[in-house]
Structure formats: C-alpha cells, structure tokens
PDB file of C-alpha atoms in Angstrom:
ATOM      1  CA  MET A  13    -165.770 -71.679 -39.673  1.00  0.00           C
ATOM      2  CA  LYS A  14    -163.062 -74.349 -39.542  1.00  0.00           C
ATOM      3  CA  SER A  15    -161.961 -75.531 -42.971  1.00  0.00           C
ATOM      4  CA  ALA A  16    -159.792 -78.469 -43.967  1.00  0.00           C
ATOM      5  CA  LEU A  17    -158.116 -79.639 -47.147  1.00  0.00           C
ATOM      6  CA  ILE A  18    -157.510 -83.318 -47.859  1.00  0.00           C
ATOM      7  CA  ILE A  19    -154.801 -84.083 -50.414  1.00  0.00           C
ATOM      8  CA  PHE A  20    -154.639 -87.674 -51.628  1.00  0.00           C
ATOM      9  CA  VAL A  21    -151.187 -88.595 -52.936  1.00  0.00           C
ATOM     10  CA  ARG A  22    -149.308 -91.652 -54.040  1.00  0.00           C
ATOM     11  CA  ASN A  23    -145.807 -92.173 -52.739  1.00  0.00           C
ATOM     12  CA  PRO A  24    -143.469 -91.195 -55.611  1.00  0.00           C
ATOM     13  CA  VAL A  25    -141.751 -94.541 -56.118  1.00  0.00           C
ATOM     14  CA  LEU A  26    -140.352 -95.671 -59.465  1.00  0.00           C
ATOM     15  CA  GLY A  27    -142.703 -98.082 -61.185  1.00  0.00           C
ATOM     16  CA  ARG A  28    -145.554 -97.364 -58.743  1.00  0.00           C
ATOM     17  CA  VAL A  29    -147.055 -94.149 -60.152  1.00  0.00           C
ATOM     18  CA  LYS A  30    -148.692 -93.100 -63.412  1.00  0.00           C
ATOM     19  CA  SER A  31    -148.705 -96.568 -64.931  1.00  0.00           C
ATOM     20  CA  ARG A  32    -150.685 -95.411 -67.967  1.00  0.00           C
ATOM     21  CA  LEU A  33    -148.140 -92.680 -68.646  1.00  0.00           C
ATOM     22  CA  ALA A  34    -145.347 -95.181 -68.224  1.00  0.00           C
ATOM     23  CA  VAL A  35    -146.726 -97.271 -71.092  1.00  0.00           C
ATOM     24  CA  THR A  36    -145.669 -94.594 -73.596  1.00  0.00           C
ATOM     25  CA  LEU A  37    -143.053 -92.601 -71.677  1.00  0.00           C
ATOM     26  CA  GLY A  38    -141.377 -95.164 -69.432  1.00  0.00           C
ATOM     27  CA  ASP A  39    -141.258 -95.432 -65.655  1.00  0.00           C
ATOM     28  CA  GLU A  40    -138.604 -92.777 -65.058  1.00  0.00           C
ATOM     29  CA  LYS A  41    -140.376 -90.051 -67.044  1.00  0.00           C
ATOM     30  CA  ALA A  42    -143.723 -91.006 -65.528  1.00  0.00           C
ATOM     31  CA  LEU A  43    -142.183 -90.594 -62.076  1.00  0.00           C
ATOM     32  CA  ALA A  44    -140.661 -87.231 -63.029  1.00  0.00           C
ATOM     33  CA  ILE A  45    -144.036 -85.995 -64.243  1.00  0.00           C
ATOM     34  CA  TYR A  46    -145.749 -87.175 -61.079  1.00  0.00           C
ATOM     35  CA  LYS A  47    -143.141 -85.406 -58.940  1.00  0.00           C
ATOM     36  CA  ALA A  48    -143.836 -82.236 -60.941  1.00  0.00           C
ATOM     37  CA  LEU A  49    -147.555 -82.634 -60.276  1.00  0.00           C
ATOM     38  CA  LEU A  50    -146.836 -83.034 -56.560  1.00  0.00           C
ATOM     39  CA  TYR A  51    -144.703 -79.886 -56.677  1.00  0.00           C
ATOM     40  CA  HIS A  52    -147.546 -77.961 -58.325  1.00  0.00           C
ATOM     41  CA  THR A  53    -150.052 -79.261 -55.778  1.00  0.00           C
ATOM     42  CA  HIS A  54    -147.760 -78.121 -52.990  1.00  0.00           C
ATOM     43  CA  LEU A  55    -147.365 -74.703 -54.616  1.00  0.00           C
ATOM     44  CA  ILE A  56    -151.118 -74.033 -54.854  1.00  0.00           C
ATOM     45  CA  THR A  57    -151.989 -75.309 -51.369  1.00  0.00           C
ATOM     46  CA  ILE A  58    -149.248 -74.121 -49.027  1.00  0.00           C
ATOM     47  CA  SER A  59    -150.784 -70.661 -48.511  1.00  0.00           C
ATOM     48  CA  LEU A  60    -154.424 -71.735 -48.256  1.00  0.00           C
ATOM     49  CA  ALA A  61    -156.219 -70.554 -45.137  1.00  0.00           C
ATOM     50  CA  ALA A  62    -157.283 -74.068 -44.190  1.00  0.00           C
ATOM     51  CA  ASP A  63    -155.820 -76.901 -42.167  1.00  0.00           C
ATOM     52  CA  LYS A  64    -154.090 -79.188 -44.662  1.00  0.00           C
ATOM     53  CA  TYR A  65    -153.726 -82.955 -44.502  1.00  0.00           C
ATOM     54  CA  ILE A  66    -151.731 -85.248 -46.770  1.00  0.00           C
ATOM     55  CA  PHE A  67    -153.172 -88.744 -47.031  1.00  0.00           C
ATOM     56  CA  TYR A  68    -150.509 -91.096 -48.393  1.00  0.00           C
ATOM     57  CA  GLU A  69    -151.387 -94.265 -50.248  1.00  0.00           C
ATOM     58  CA  ASP A  70    -148.619 -96.555 -48.951  1.00  0.00           C
ATOM     59  CA  PHE A  71    -146.518 -94.978 -46.192  1.00  0.00           C
ATOM     60  CA  ILE A  72    -146.091 -91.681 -44.364  1.00  0.00           C
ATOM     61  CA  ASN A  73    -142.954 -89.760 -45.318  1.00  0.00           C
ATOM     62  CA  ASN A  74    -141.792 -87.172 -42.814  1.00  0.00           C
ATOM     63  CA  ASN A  75    -138.899 -86.059 -45.023  1.00  0.00           C
ATOM     64  CA  ASP A  76    -140.550 -85.000 -48.266  1.00  0.00           C
ATOM     65  CA  LEU A  77    -141.715 -81.701 -49.796  1.00  0.00           C
ATOM     66  CA  TRP A  78    -144.785 -81.510 -47.520  1.00  0.00           C
ATOM     67  CA  GLU A  79    -143.655 -79.531 -44.464  1.00  0.00           C
ATOM     68  CA  ASN A  80    -144.477 -81.330 -41.221  1.00  0.00           C
ATOM     69  CA  ASP A  81    -145.497 -78.100 -39.484  1.00  0.00           C
ATOM     70  CA  ILE A  82    -147.932 -77.134 -42.262  1.00  0.00           C
ATOM     71  CA  TYR A  83    -149.377 -80.432 -43.457  1.00  0.00           C
ATOM     72  CA  GLY A  84    -150.796 -83.121 -41.229  1.00  0.00           C
ATOM     73  CA  LYS A  85    -149.790 -86.582 -42.433  1.00  0.00           C
ATOM     74  CA  LEU A  86    -151.947 -89.702 -42.413  1.00  0.00           C
ATOM     75  CA  LEU A  87    -152.493 -92.920 -44.346  1.00  0.00           C
ATOM     76  CA  GLN A  88    -155.436 -93.612 -46.625  1.00  0.00           C
ATOM     77  CA  GLU A  89    -157.631 -96.370 -45.210  1.00  0.00           C
ATOM     78  CA  GLY A  90    -160.098 -98.474 -47.172  1.00  0.00           C
ATOM     79  CA  ASP A  91    -160.314-101.145 -49.836  1.00  0.00           C
ATOM     80  CA  ASN A  92    -161.202 -98.832 -52.748  1.00  0.00           C
ATOM     81  CA  LEU A  93    -161.009 -95.151 -53.595  1.00  0.00           C
ATOM     82  CA  GLY A  94    -164.544 -94.469 -52.406  1.00  0.00           C
ATOM     83  CA  SER A  95    -164.009 -95.987 -48.982  1.00  0.00           C
ATOM     84  CA  ARG A  96    -160.648 -94.226 -48.614  1.00  0.00           C
ATOM     85  CA  MET A  97    -162.211 -90.841 -49.375  1.00  0.00           C
ATOM     86  CA  LYS A  98    -165.183 -91.559 -47.132  1.00  0.00           C
ATOM     87  CA  ASN A  99    -162.888 -92.445 -44.227  1.00  0.00           C
ATOM     88  CA  ALA A 100    -160.814 -89.289 -44.726  1.00  0.00           C
ATOM     89  CA  PHE A 101    -163.916 -87.059 -44.702  1.00  0.00           C
ATOM     90  CA  ALA A 102    -165.330 -88.900 -41.675  1.00  0.00           C
ATOM     91  CA  TYR A 103    -162.081 -88.418 -39.761  1.00  0.00           C
ATOM     92  CA  LEU A 104    -162.073 -84.649 -40.318  1.00  0.00           C
ATOM     93  CA  PHE A 105    -165.792 -84.116 -39.776  1.00  0.00           C
ATOM     94  CA  GLU A 106    -165.288 -85.830 -36.416  1.00  0.00           C
ATOM     95  CA  LYS A 107    -162.702 -83.125 -35.698  1.00  0.00           C
ATOM     96  CA  LYS A 108    -165.476 -80.527 -36.133  1.00  0.00           C
ATOM     97  CA  TYR A 109    -164.386 -79.090 -39.460  1.00  0.00           C
ATOM     98  CA  ARG A 110    -167.345 -77.575 -41.271  1.00  0.00           C
ATOM     99  CA  LYS A 111    -165.959 -77.089 -44.787  1.00  0.00           C
ATOM    100  CA  ILE A 112    -163.867 -79.949 -46.113  1.00  0.00           C
ATOM    101  CA  ILE A 113    -162.412 -80.293 -49.609  1.00  0.00           C
ATOM    102  CA  ILE A 114    -160.521 -83.191 -51.133  1.00  0.00           C
ATOM    103  CA  ILE A 115    -158.189 -82.966 -54.107  1.00  0.00           C
ATOM    104  CA  GLY A 116    -155.694 -85.321 -55.687  1.00  0.00           C
ATOM    105  CA  SER A 117    -152.341 -84.548 -57.262  1.00  0.00           C
ATOM    106  CA  ASP A 118    -153.071 -85.141 -60.945  1.00  0.00           C
ATOM    107  CA  CYS A 119    -154.359 -81.749 -62.116  1.00  0.00           C
ATOM    108  CA  TYR A 120    -151.866 -79.051 -63.124  1.00  0.00           C
ATOM    109  CA  GLU A 121    -154.740 -76.769 -64.179  1.00  0.00           C
ATOM    110  CA  LEU A 122    -155.962 -76.579 -60.580  1.00  0.00           C
ATOM    111  CA  SER A 123    -155.142 -73.309 -58.808  1.00  0.00           C
ATOM    112  CA  GLU A 124    -155.278 -71.773 -55.353  1.00  0.00           C
ATOM    113  CA  GLY A 125    -158.053 -69.479 -56.599  1.00  0.00           C
ATOM    114  CA  ILE A 126    -160.229 -72.385 -57.715  1.00  0.00           C
ATOM    115  CA  ILE A 127    -159.867 -74.064 -54.320  1.00  0.00           C
ATOM    116  CA  ASN A 128    -160.650 -70.834 -52.456  1.00  0.00           C
ATOM    117  CA  ASN A 129    -163.710 -70.330 -54.659  1.00  0.00           C
ATOM    118  CA  ALA A 130    -164.857 -73.847 -53.764  1.00  0.00           C
ATOM    119  CA  TYR A 131    -164.649 -72.986 -50.056  1.00  0.00           C
ATOM    120  CA  ASP A 132    -166.712 -69.838 -50.691  1.00  0.00           C
ATOM    121  CA  LEU A 133    -169.332 -71.855 -52.585  1.00  0.00           C
ATOM    122  CA  LEU A 134    -169.678 -74.212 -49.620  1.00  0.00           C
ATOM    123  CA  THR A 135    -171.248 -71.348 -47.670  1.00  0.00           C
ATOM    124  CA  GLU A 136    -174.404 -71.700 -49.782  1.00  0.00           C
ATOM    125  CA  ASN A 137    -174.088 -75.289 -51.052  1.00  0.00           C
ATOM    126  CA  ASP A 138    -173.855 -78.664 -49.337  1.00  0.00           C
ATOM    127  CA  LEU A 139    -171.611 -80.006 -52.083  1.00  0.00           C
ATOM    128  CA  VAL A 140    -169.113 -78.600 -54.603  1.00  0.00           C
ATOM    129  CA  VAL A 141    -167.702 -80.782 -57.383  1.00  0.00           C
ATOM    130  CA  GLY A 142    -164.956 -80.045 -59.887  1.00  0.00           C
ATOM    131  CA  PRO A 143    -165.476 -82.165 -63.015  1.00  0.00           C
ATOM    132  CA  ALA A 144    -162.468 -83.619 -64.811  1.00  0.00           C
ATOM    133  CA  SER A 145    -162.320 -84.198 -68.550  1.00  0.00           C
ATOM    134  CA  ASP A 146    -161.984 -87.956 -68.045  1.00  0.00           C
ATOM    135  CA  GLY A 147    -165.431 -88.149 -66.418  1.00  0.00           C
ATOM    136  CA  GLY A 148    -164.179 -88.139 -62.846  1.00  0.00           C
ATOM    137  CA  TYR A 149    -163.651 -85.158 -60.568  1.00  0.00           C
ATOM    138  CA  TYR A 150    -160.568 -83.251 -59.458  1.00  0.00           C
ATOM    139  CA  LEU A 151    -162.200 -81.701 -56.358  1.00  0.00           C
ATOM    140  CA  LEU A 152    -165.022 -82.576 -54.014  1.00  0.00           C
ATOM    141  CA  GLY A 153    -166.129 -80.346 -51.166  1.00  0.00           C
ATOM    142  CA  MET A 154    -168.766 -80.778 -48.460  1.00  0.00           C
ATOM    143  CA  ASN A 155    -170.130 -78.783 -45.564  1.00  0.00           C
ATOM    144  CA  THR A 156    -171.991 -81.813 -44.253  1.00  0.00           C
ATOM    145  CA  PHE A 157    -170.909 -85.442 -44.335  1.00  0.00           C
ATOM    146  CA  ILE A 158    -172.728 -87.137 -47.222  1.00  0.00           C
ATOM    147  CA  SER A 159    -171.301 -90.622 -46.791  1.00  0.00           C
ATOM    148  CA  LEU A 160    -173.616 -92.222 -49.356  1.00  0.00           C
ATOM    149  CA  LEU A 161    -171.893 -90.362 -52.184  1.00  0.00           C
ATOM    150  CA  PHE A 162    -168.912 -92.686 -51.852  1.00  0.00           C
ATOM    151  CA  ASP A 163    -170.924 -95.889 -52.227  1.00  0.00           C
ATOM    152  CA  ASN A 164    -171.756 -97.872 -55.364  1.00  0.00           C
ATOM    153  CA  LYS A 165    -169.584 -95.944 -57.813  1.00  0.00           C
ATOM    154  CA  LYS A 166    -167.409 -97.314 -60.603  1.00  0.00           C
ATOM    155  CA  TRP A 167    -164.208 -95.620 -59.486  1.00  0.00           C
ATOM    156  CA  SER A 168    -161.685 -94.632 -62.165  1.00  0.00           C
ATOM    157  CA  SER A 169    -164.432 -94.764 -64.786  1.00  0.00           C
ATOM    158  CA  ASP A 170    -165.855 -91.988 -66.978  1.00  0.00           C
ATOM    159  CA  SER A 171    -169.152 -92.002 -65.055  1.00  0.00           C
ATOM    160  CA  VAL A 172    -167.934 -90.946 -61.601  1.00  0.00           C
ATOM    161  CA  TYR A 173    -168.774 -87.241 -61.889  1.00  0.00           C
ATOM    162  CA  ALA A 174    -172.193 -87.820 -63.458  1.00  0.00           C
ATOM    163  CA  ASP A 175    -173.063 -90.579 -60.984  1.00  0.00           C
ATOM    164  CA  THR A 176    -172.027 -88.367 -58.064  1.00  0.00           C
ATOM    165  CA  ILE A 177    -174.130 -85.431 -59.259  1.00  0.00           C
ATOM    166  CA  ASN A 178    -177.148 -87.632 -59.943  1.00  0.00           C
ATOM    167  CA  HIS A 179    -176.788 -89.237 -56.520  1.00  0.00           C
ATOM    168  CA  ALA A 180    -176.651 -85.807 -54.846  1.00  0.00           C
ATOM    169  CA  LYS A 181    -179.802 -84.783 -56.725  1.00  0.00           C
ATOM    170  CA  SER A 182    -181.622 -87.913 -55.605  1.00  0.00           C
ATOM    171  CA  LEU A 183    -180.686 -87.154 -51.988  1.00  0.00           C
ATOM    172  CA  HIS A 184    -181.910 -83.540 -52.372  1.00  0.00           C
ATOM    173  CA  TYR A 185    -178.618 -81.898 -51.473  1.00  0.00           C
ATOM    174  CA  LYS A 186    -177.817 -78.450 -52.822  1.00  0.00           C
ATOM    175  CA  PHE A 187    -174.717 -78.590 -55.016  1.00  0.00           C
ATOM    176  CA  THR A 188    -172.784 -76.659 -57.615  1.00  0.00           C
ATOM    177  CA  SER A 189    -170.057 -77.558 -60.107  1.00  0.00           C
ATOM    178  CA  LEU A 190    -166.783 -75.848 -60.899  1.00  0.00           C
ATOM    179  CA  LYS A 191    -165.279 -75.481 -64.362  1.00  0.00           C
ATOM    180  CA  LEU A 192    -164.051 -78.513 -66.276  1.00  0.00           C
ATOM    181  CA  LEU A 193    -160.320 -79.242 -65.885  1.00  0.00           C
ATOM    182  CA  ASN A 194    -157.963 -81.849 -67.252  1.00  0.00           C
ATOM    183  CA  ASP A 195    -156.472 -84.621 -65.106  1.00  0.00           C
ATOM    184  CA  VAL A 196    -153.222 -86.235 -66.219  1.00  0.00           C
ATOM    185  CA  ASP A 197    -153.691 -89.924 -66.943  1.00  0.00           C
ATOM    186  CA  VAL A 198    -152.051 -90.515 -70.329  1.00  0.00           C
ATOM    187  CA  GLU A 199    -149.458 -88.690 -72.422  1.00  0.00           C
ATOM    188  CA  SER A 200    -152.074 -86.920 -74.562  1.00  0.00           C
ATOM    189  CA  ASP A 201    -153.433 -85.223 -71.413  1.00  0.00           C
ATOM    190  CA  ILE A 202    -150.246 -83.205 -70.966  1.00  0.00           C
ATOM    191  CA  ASP A 203    -149.402 -79.782 -72.313  1.00  0.00           C
ATOM    192  CA  PHE A 204    -145.694 -80.020 -71.562  1.00  0.00           C
ATOM    193  CA  ASP A 205    -145.052 -76.289 -72.084  1.00  0.00           C
ATOM    194  CA  LYS A 206    -147.735 -75.442 -69.531  1.00  0.00           C
ATOM    195  CA  LEU A 207    -146.556 -78.079 -67.087  1.00  0.00           C
ATOM    196  CA  ASN A 208    -142.959 -76.882 -67.356  1.00  0.00           C
ATOM    197  CA  LYS A 209    -143.961 -73.290 -66.671  1.00  0.00           C
ATOM    198  CA  LEU A 210    -146.044 -74.260 -63.645  1.00  0.00           C
ATOM    199  CA  THR A 211    -143.371 -76.401 -62.068  1.00  0.00           C
ATOM    200  CA  ALA A 212    -140.150 -74.756 -63.285  1.00  0.00           C
ATOM    201  CA  SER A 213    -139.196 -78.289 -64.338  1.00  0.00           C
ATOM    202  CA  SER A 214    -138.023 -79.704 -67.631  1.00  0.00           C
ATOM    203  CA  PHE A 215    -138.805 -83.029 -69.184  1.00  0.00           C
TER     204      PHE A 215
END
C-alpha cells in the first residue's frame, strides 16, 4: 500500500519564523531553535518507508538539508492553514497514495516510531490524530480523503484538535488518537536540555 508523508515547513529566514518565541528570546535565537526543530524533523523522517514531500511556505529551496533525491519539494497553496493542508492531501491522494500523514516541524517529542505507529493504525482507522498540548495537533493521517475536516476550523486556536475529532465523529469516520505531545510555540514550551540532546545543538 503506497504511503506518503507531508511535512509542512516554513523557510528558515530571520524574523520570519517563531514570532512568539522571538518576543522573549529575540529573532536570532528563535531562528536557531527553528533550525534545530527542522534538523530533528529531518532526522526522524529520512529513514521512513514512505514517499516524503516537503511543502514550503514561501519558496522551494533545492540547496537545504532536505535531500532532493529523498524528499519531493512543493509549495503550500491556499489562503489559510486548512486550505493548504487540504490541497496537499488532495494532491497526493490524486497520485494514488492510500495512507497519507501530515506533520509540521514544531514538535521535538515526535519520533520515527510514533509516525510508523500512525501508519500502522491507518490500516484499521480512517483517521489518526496526534493531539498537541496547545489544543492543536502535531500529526494527522488519513486513508481516505476527508476534505470536510479542513473546513470551518479556528486554525492556531486551542480548539483545533477537539473540533477535528468531533467533526470526524459527526461524519461517522473511524478514528484513533495518539499520545499527547508538546509543540514549540513559546519559550516555556521548550526543555532546552532535551532539545539539545535531540539535535546535537547548543543554544
């Protein structure tokens, strides 16, 4: 069964990433932390037995840490996060993938094992969701295209996970949730010792 992984990333440009971190840490440190998160995301995905696609927010970079022969590279398309995710899923379902997962690059607690488990769970479930501590989700997987799940959500709010689950229930799709993990949005979200060990970086 063909599987695909969508990775949504922001281009690591000074002053353009992790704005809420930058409020307390400054733009340069916020950028360094985001680059470390990208490094971790690369580390946990490079060996996955799935076709991998990077979806950039602003521009495609063919000379970054994402190897061109391992990761397909595309641009996000849409006027909000929901429409951008919907378009990415639609694109890959049209390519006949049957298990598709999307992740971002903000979760240093995410692991290769968690992603592989999500693919396994898609054998028996239409939908797999990984809840984040901020009320959103760090992973969403589907084995059928449920386009309605991306409509009428308050993106970047603390209700996204709950609204998504309730919507799936109302549509009578079979779903399961993964364990709760922590996304990095503000300084208090970061365990710097853990992040340093994961990325072999120092802040």
